[in-house]
Short mmCIF file of C-alpha atoms and ligand atoms in Angstrom, two decimals:
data_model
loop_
_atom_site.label_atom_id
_atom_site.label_comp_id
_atom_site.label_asym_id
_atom_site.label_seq_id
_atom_site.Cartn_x
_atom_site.Cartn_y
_atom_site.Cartn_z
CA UNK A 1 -29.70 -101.36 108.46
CA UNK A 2 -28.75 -104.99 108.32
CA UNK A 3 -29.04 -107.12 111.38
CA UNK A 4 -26.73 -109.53 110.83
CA UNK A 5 -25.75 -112.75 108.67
CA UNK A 6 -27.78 -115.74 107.85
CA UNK A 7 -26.85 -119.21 107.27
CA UNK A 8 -29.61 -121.86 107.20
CA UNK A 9 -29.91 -125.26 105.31
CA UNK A 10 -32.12 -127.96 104.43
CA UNK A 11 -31.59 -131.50 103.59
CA UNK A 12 -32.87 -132.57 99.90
CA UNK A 13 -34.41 -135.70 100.96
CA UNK A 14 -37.52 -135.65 99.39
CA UNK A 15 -39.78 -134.60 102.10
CA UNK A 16 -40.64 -131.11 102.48
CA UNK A 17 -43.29 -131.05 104.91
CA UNK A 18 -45.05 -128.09 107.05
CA UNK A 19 -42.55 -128.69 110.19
CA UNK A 20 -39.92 -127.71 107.37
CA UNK A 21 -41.63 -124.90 106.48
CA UNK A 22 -42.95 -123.30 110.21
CA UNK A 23 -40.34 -123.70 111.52
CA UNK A 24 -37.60 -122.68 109.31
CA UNK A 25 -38.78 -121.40 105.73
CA UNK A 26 -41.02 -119.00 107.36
CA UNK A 27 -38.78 -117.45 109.46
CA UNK A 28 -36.52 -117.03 106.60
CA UNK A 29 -38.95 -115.41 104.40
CA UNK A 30 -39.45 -113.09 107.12
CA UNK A 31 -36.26 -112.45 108.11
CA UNK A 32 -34.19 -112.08 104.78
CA UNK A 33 -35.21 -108.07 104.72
CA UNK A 34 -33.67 -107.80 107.94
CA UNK A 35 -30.28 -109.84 107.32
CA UNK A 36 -28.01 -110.72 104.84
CA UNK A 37 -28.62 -114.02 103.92
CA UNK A 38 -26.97 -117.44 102.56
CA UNK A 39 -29.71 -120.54 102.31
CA UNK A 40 -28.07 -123.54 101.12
CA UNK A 41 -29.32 -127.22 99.55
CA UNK A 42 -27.28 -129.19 101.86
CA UNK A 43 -26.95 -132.18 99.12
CA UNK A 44 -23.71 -133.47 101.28
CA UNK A 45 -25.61 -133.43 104.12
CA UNK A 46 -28.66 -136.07 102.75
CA UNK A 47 -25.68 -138.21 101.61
CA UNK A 48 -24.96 -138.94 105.52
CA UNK A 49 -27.79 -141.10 105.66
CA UNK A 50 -28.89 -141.71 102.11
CA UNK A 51 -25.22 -142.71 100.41
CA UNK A 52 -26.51 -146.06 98.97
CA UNK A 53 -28.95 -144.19 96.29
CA UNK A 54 -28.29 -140.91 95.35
CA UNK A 55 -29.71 -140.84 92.20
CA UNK A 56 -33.43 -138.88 92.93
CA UNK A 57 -30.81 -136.38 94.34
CA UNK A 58 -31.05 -134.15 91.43
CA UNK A 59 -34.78 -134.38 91.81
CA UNK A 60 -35.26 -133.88 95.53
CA UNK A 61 -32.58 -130.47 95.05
CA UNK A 62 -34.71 -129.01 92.23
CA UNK A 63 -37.93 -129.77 94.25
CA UNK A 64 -36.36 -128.08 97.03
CA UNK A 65 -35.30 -125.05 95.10
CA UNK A 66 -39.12 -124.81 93.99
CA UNK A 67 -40.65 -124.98 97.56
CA UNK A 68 -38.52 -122.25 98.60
CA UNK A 69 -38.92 -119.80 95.64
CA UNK A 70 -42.79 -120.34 95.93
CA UNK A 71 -42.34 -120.08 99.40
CA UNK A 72 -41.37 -116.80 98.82
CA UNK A 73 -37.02 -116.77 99.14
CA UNK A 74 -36.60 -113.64 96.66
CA UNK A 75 -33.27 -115.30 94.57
CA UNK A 76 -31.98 -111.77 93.98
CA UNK A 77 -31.56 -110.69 97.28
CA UNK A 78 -30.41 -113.69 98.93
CA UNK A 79 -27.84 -116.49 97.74
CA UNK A 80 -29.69 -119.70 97.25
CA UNK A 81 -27.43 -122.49 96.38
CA UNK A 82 -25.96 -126.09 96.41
CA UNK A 83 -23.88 -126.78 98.88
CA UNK A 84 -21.57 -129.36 96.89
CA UNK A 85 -21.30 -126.30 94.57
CA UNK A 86 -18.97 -124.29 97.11
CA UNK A 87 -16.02 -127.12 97.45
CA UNK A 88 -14.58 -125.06 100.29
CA UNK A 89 -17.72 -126.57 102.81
CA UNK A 90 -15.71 -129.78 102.45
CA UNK A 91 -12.07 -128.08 102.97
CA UNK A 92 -13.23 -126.13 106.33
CA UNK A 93 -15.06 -129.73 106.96
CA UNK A 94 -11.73 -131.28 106.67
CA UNK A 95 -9.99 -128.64 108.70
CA UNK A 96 -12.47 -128.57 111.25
CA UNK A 97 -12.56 -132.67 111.47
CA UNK A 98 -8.34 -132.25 112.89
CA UNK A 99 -9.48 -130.39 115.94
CA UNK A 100 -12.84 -131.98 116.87
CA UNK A 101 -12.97 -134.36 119.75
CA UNK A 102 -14.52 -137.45 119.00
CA UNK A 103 -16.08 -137.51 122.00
CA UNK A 104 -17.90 -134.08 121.65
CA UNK A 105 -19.63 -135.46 118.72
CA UNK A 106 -20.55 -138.90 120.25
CA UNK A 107 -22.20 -136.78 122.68
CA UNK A 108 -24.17 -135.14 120.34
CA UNK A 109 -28.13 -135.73 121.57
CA UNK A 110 -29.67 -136.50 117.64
CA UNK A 111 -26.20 -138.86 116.84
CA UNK A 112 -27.32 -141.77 119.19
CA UNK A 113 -31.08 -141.37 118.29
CA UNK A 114 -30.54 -141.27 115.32
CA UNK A 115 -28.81 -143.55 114.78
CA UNK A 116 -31.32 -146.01 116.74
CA UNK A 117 -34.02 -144.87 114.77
CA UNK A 118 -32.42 -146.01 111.24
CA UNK A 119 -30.85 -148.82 112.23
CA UNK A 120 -34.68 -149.98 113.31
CA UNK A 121 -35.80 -149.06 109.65
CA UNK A 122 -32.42 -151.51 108.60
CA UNK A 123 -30.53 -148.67 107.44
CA UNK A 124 -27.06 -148.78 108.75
CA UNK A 125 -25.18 -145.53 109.12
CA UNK A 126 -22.36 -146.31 111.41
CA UNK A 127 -20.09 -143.91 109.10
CA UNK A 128 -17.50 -141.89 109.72
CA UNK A 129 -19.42 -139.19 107.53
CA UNK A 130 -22.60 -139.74 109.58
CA UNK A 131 -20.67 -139.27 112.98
CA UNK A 132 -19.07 -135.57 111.11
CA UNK A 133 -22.32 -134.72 110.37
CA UNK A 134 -22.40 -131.74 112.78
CA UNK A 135 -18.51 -130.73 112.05
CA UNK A 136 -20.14 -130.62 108.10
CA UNK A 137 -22.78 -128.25 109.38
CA UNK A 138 -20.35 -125.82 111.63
CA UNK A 139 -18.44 -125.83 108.48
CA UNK A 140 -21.36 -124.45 106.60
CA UNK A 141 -22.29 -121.99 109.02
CA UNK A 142 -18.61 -120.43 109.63
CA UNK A 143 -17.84 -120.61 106.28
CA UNK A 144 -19.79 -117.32 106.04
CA UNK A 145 -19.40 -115.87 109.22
CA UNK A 146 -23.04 -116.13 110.06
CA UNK A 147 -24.27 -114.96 113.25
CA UNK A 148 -27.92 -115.89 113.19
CA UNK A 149 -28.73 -119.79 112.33
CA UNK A 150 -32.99 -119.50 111.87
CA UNK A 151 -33.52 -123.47 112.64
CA UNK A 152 -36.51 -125.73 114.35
CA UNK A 153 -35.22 -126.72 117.89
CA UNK A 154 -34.24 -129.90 117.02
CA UNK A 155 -31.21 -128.08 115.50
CA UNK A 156 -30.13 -126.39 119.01
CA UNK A 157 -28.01 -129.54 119.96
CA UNK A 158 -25.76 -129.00 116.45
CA UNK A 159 -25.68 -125.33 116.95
CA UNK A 160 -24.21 -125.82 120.64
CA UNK A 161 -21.26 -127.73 118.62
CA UNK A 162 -20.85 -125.15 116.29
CA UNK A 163 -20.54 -122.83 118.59
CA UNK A 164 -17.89 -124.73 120.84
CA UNK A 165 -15.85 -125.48 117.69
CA UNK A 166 -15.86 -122.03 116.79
CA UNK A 167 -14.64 -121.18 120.50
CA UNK A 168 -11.70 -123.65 119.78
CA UNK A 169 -10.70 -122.75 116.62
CA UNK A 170 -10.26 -119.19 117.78
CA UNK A 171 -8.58 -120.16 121.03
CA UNK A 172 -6.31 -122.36 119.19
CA UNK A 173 -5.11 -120.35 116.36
CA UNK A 174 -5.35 -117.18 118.75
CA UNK A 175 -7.14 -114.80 116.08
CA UNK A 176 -11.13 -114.19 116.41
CA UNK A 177 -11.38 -115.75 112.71
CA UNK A 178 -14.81 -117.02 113.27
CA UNK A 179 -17.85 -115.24 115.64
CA UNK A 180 -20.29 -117.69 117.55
CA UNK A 181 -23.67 -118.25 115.47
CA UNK A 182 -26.62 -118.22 117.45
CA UNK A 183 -29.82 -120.05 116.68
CA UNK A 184 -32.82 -118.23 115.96
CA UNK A 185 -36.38 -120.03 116.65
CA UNK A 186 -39.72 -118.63 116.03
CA UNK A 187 -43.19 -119.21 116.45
CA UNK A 188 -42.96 -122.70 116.15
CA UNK A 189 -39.75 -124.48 117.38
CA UNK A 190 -41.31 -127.93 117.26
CA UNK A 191 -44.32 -128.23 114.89
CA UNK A 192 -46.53 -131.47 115.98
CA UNK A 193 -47.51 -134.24 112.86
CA UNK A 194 -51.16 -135.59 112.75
CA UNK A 195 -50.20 -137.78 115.61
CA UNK A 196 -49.00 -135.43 118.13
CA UNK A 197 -45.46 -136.26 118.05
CA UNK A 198 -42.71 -134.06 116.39
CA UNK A 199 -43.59 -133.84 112.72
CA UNK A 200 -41.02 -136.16 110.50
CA UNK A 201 -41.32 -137.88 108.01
CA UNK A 202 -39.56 -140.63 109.60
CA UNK A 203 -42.85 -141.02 111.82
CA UNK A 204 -44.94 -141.02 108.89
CA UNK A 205 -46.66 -138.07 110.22
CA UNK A 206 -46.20 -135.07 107.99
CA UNK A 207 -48.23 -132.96 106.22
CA UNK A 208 -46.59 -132.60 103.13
CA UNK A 209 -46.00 -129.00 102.03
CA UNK A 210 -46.75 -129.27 98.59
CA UNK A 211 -49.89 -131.36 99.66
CA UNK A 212 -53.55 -130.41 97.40
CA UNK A 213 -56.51 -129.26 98.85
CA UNK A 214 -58.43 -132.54 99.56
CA UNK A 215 -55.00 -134.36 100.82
CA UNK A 216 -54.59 -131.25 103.41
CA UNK A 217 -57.98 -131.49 104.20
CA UNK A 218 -57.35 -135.49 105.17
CA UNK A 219 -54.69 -135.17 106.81
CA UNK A 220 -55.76 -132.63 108.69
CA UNK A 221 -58.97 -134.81 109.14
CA UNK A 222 -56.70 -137.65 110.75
CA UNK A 223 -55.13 -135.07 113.40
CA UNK A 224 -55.07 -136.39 116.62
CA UNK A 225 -56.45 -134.19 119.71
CA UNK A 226 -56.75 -133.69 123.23
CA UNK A 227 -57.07 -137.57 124.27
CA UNK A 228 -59.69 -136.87 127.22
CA UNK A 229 -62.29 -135.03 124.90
CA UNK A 230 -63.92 -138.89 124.23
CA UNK A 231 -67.29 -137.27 124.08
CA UNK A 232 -68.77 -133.74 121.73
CA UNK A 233 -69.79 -132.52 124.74
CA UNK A 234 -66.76 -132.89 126.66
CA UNK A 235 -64.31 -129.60 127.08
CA UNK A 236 -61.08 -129.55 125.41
CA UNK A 237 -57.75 -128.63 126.65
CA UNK A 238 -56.57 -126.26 123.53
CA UNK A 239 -52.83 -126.09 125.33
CA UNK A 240 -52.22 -129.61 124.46
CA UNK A 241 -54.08 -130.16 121.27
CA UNK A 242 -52.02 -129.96 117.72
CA UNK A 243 -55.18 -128.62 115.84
CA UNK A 244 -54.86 -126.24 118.25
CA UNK A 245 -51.00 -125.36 117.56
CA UNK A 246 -51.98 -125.18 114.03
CA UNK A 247 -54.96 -122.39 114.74
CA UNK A 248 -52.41 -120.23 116.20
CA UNK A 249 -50.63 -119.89 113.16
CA UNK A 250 -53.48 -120.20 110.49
CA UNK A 251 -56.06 -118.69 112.78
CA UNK A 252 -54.68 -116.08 114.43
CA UNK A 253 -57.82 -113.48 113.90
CA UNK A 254 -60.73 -116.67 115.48
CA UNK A 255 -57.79 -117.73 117.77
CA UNK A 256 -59.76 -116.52 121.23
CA UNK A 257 -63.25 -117.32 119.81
CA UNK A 258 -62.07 -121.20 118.85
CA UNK A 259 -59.78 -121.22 122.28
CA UNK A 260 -62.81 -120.73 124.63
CA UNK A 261 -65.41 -123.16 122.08
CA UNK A 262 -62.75 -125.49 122.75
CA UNK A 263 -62.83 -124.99 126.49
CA UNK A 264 -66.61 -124.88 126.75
CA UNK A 265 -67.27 -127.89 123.83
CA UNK A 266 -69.00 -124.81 122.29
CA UNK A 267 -67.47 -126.69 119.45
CA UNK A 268 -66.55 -130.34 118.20
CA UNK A 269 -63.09 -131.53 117.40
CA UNK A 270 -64.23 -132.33 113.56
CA UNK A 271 -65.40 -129.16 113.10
CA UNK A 272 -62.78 -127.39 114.49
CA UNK A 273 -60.15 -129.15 112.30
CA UNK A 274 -62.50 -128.30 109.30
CA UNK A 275 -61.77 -124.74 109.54
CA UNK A 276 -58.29 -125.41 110.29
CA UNK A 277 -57.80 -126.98 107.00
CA UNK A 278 -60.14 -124.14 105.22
CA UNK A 279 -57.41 -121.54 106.47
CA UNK A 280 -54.23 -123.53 105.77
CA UNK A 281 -55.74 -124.69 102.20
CA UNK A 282 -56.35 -120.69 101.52
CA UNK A 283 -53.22 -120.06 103.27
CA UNK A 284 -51.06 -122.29 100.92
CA UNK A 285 -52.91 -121.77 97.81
CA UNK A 286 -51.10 -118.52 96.89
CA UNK A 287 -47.11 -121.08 97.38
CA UNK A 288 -48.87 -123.79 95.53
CA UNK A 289 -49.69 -121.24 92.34
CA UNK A 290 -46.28 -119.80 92.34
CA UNK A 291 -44.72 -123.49 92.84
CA UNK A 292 -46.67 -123.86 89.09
CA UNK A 293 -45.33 -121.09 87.38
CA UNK A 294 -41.66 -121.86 88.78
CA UNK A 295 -42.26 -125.49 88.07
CA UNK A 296 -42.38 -124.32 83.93
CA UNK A 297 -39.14 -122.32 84.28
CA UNK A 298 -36.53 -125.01 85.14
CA UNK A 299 -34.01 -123.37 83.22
CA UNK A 300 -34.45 -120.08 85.39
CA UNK A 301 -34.50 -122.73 88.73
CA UNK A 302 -30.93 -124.11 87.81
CA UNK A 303 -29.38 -120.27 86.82
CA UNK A 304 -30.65 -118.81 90.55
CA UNK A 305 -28.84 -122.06 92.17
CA UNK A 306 -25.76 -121.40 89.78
CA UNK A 307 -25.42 -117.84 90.65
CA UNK A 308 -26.02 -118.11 94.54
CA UNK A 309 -23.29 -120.12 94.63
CA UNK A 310 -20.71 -117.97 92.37
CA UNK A 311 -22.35 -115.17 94.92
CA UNK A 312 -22.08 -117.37 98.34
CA UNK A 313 -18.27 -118.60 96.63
CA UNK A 314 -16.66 -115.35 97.05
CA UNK A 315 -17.33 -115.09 101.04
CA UNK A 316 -16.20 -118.47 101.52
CA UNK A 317 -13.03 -117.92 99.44
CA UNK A 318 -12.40 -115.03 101.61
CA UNK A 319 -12.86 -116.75 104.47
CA UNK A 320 -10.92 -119.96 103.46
CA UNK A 321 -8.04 -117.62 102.23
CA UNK A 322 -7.59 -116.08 106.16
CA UNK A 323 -8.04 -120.16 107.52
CA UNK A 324 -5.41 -121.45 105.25
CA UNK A 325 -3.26 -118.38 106.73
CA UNK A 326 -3.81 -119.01 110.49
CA UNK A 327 -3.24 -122.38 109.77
CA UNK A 328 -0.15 -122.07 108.44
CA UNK A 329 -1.47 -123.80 105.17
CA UNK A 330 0.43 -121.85 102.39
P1 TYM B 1 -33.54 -130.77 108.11
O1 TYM B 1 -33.36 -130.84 106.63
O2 TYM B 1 -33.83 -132.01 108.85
O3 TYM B 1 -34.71 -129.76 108.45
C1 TYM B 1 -34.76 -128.48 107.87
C2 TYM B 1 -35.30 -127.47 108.87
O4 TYM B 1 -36.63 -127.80 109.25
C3 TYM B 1 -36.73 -127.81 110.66
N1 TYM B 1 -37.75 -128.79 111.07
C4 TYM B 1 -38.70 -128.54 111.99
N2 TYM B 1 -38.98 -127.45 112.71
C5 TYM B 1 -40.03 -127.53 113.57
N3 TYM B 1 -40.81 -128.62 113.70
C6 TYM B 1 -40.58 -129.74 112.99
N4 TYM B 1 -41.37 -130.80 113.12
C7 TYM B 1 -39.48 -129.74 112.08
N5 TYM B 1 -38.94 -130.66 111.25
C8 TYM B 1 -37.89 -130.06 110.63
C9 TYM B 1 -35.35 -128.18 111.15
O5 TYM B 1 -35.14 -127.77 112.47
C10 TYM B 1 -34.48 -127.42 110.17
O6 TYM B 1 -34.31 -126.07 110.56
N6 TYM B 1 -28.91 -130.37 109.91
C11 TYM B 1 -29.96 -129.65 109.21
C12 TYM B 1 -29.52 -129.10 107.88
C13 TYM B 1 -28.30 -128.23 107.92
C14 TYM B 1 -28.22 -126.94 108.49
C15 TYM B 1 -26.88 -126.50 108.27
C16 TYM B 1 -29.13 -126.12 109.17
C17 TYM B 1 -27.07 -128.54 107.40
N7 TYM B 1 -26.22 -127.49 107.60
C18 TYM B 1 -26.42 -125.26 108.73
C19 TYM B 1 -28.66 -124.88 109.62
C20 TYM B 1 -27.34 -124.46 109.40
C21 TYM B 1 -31.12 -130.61 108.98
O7 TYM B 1 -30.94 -131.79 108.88
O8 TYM B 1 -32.29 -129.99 108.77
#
């Protein structure tokens, strides 16, 4: 029986990197034979903060639409599409923008961060579109109904909106048009980069998913750990370690024997991030070959993306069709 509905997206920005991949990808690998399931290129999205250049768009979509086909998205089963593809995300975006106080979005936790953060890299993205960029994202997720949002937690703050808007929109128009998406996070809500802080590649800190064997193996050679283990012989404090956070999800069989040679400096930190990187490079090898052999079928790439979105199109029609009517709009 099916659980539920998915939505999830991703931003085509060039980047794909493992926290992309824990802590979202994975979980929808897993969990598309339990639901029904939309995954969407959010190409709209990346324009937020990327409006100036778009042209390596194209390239950063396909790319995307590689990793997650290696990764394992089966296209028949699920609809995998462009989001600029469905023109009714932007018509429920523009619906949605009428009702939504400014100041719940101003209060958004990522907005003001965010912004900080880019306007220290120069970029200025004091936009209108930028400010909307959570209203986009409720838009994409209600658009289909979804239930179940499958996200890293640094998504919880937008889902919070979503689900307020959705709240609104049902009180206002007095029909239960829309239900309340919840956010689904597994094993790894916040996946650390090689220096311990949230992995982004804003930090310059990822480990890029479609890395090669030796570049895994350095970066996972440059991994910071436990800052009091100064000496070999010093114990380690696995808890607070990311090599450590990585051996729980590429490890999972040595997990207890590595845990207590951590403890007891049965075992040094190089070491111990050498046979991290032996398990993620086996790990990934399988993606990386079937990255190849989708990587020589663009043709194929473009007709999955083309279809998902005839497929996702008919929901949101549906569901745009019963909006327009609550909303009195013809
Ligand atoms: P984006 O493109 O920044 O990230 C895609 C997904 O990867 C997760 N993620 C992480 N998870 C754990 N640890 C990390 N270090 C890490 N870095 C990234 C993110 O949580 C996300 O799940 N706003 C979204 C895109 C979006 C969307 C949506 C998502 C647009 N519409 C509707 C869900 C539903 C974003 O920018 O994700």
């Amino acid at each position: 029986m099916v659980k539920g509905r998915i939505f999830s997206g991703m931003q085509p920005s060039g980047n794909f990197h493992l926290g992309n991949y824990l802590g979202a990808l994975s979980n929808w690998v897993k969990l598309q034979h339990e639901y029904e399931c939309f995954f969407c290129i959010v190409d709209w999205h990346a324009l937020t903060s990327s409006f100036e250049d778009p042209s390596r768009l194209p390239d950063y979509i396909h790319n995307m639409a590689l990793d997650w086909l290696s990764a394992g998205l089966d296209p028949e089963k699920n609809r995998i599409f462009i989001q600029s593809h469905v023109k009714e995300h932007a018509e429920l975006h523009l619906l949605l923008s009428m009702m939504t106080p400014l100041s719940w979005l101003e209060r958004v936790p990522t907005y003001k961060d965010k912004l900080q953060q880019l306007g220290e890299q120069g970029k200025d993205i004091n936009t209108y579109g930028f400010l909307g960029y959570p209203v986009l994202m409720t838009a994409d997720i209600i658009l289909y109904k979804a239930d179940t949002v499958p996200v890293g937690e640094d998504q919880l703050p937008h889902l919070e909106l979503a689900r307020e808007m959705v709240r609104r929109f049902n009180f206002i128009y007095k029909q239960e048009v829309f239900p309340e998406p919840k956010g689904y996070i597994g094993a790894a809500p916040v996946v650390p980069g090689i220096d311990g802080r949230k992995m982004s590649k804003s930090y310059g800190n990822e480990i890029p998913f479609a890395a090669s064997p030796e570049e895994l193996r350095a970066r996972v050679r440059l991994m910071v750990t436990d800052p009091q283990r100064i000496k070999r012989t010093d114990p380690g404090r696995p808890e607070i370690c990311p090599v450590f956070t990585f051996h729980k999800l590429y490890s999972p069989a040595e997990l207890g024997e590595i845990e207590t040679d951590c403890r007891n400096a049965g075992i040094g930190c190089v070491d111990c991030k050498k046979r991290l990187a032996e398990h993620m490079v086996e790990a990934l090898a399988d993606i990386h070959h079937r990255r190849q052999d989708w990587a020589a079928r663009p043709n194929d790439v473009k007709d999955i993306l083309e279809n998902g979105a005839k497929r996702a199109r008919e929901t949101a029609q549906a569901t745009m069709e019963q909006v327009r009517s609550v909303m009195h709009m013809g």
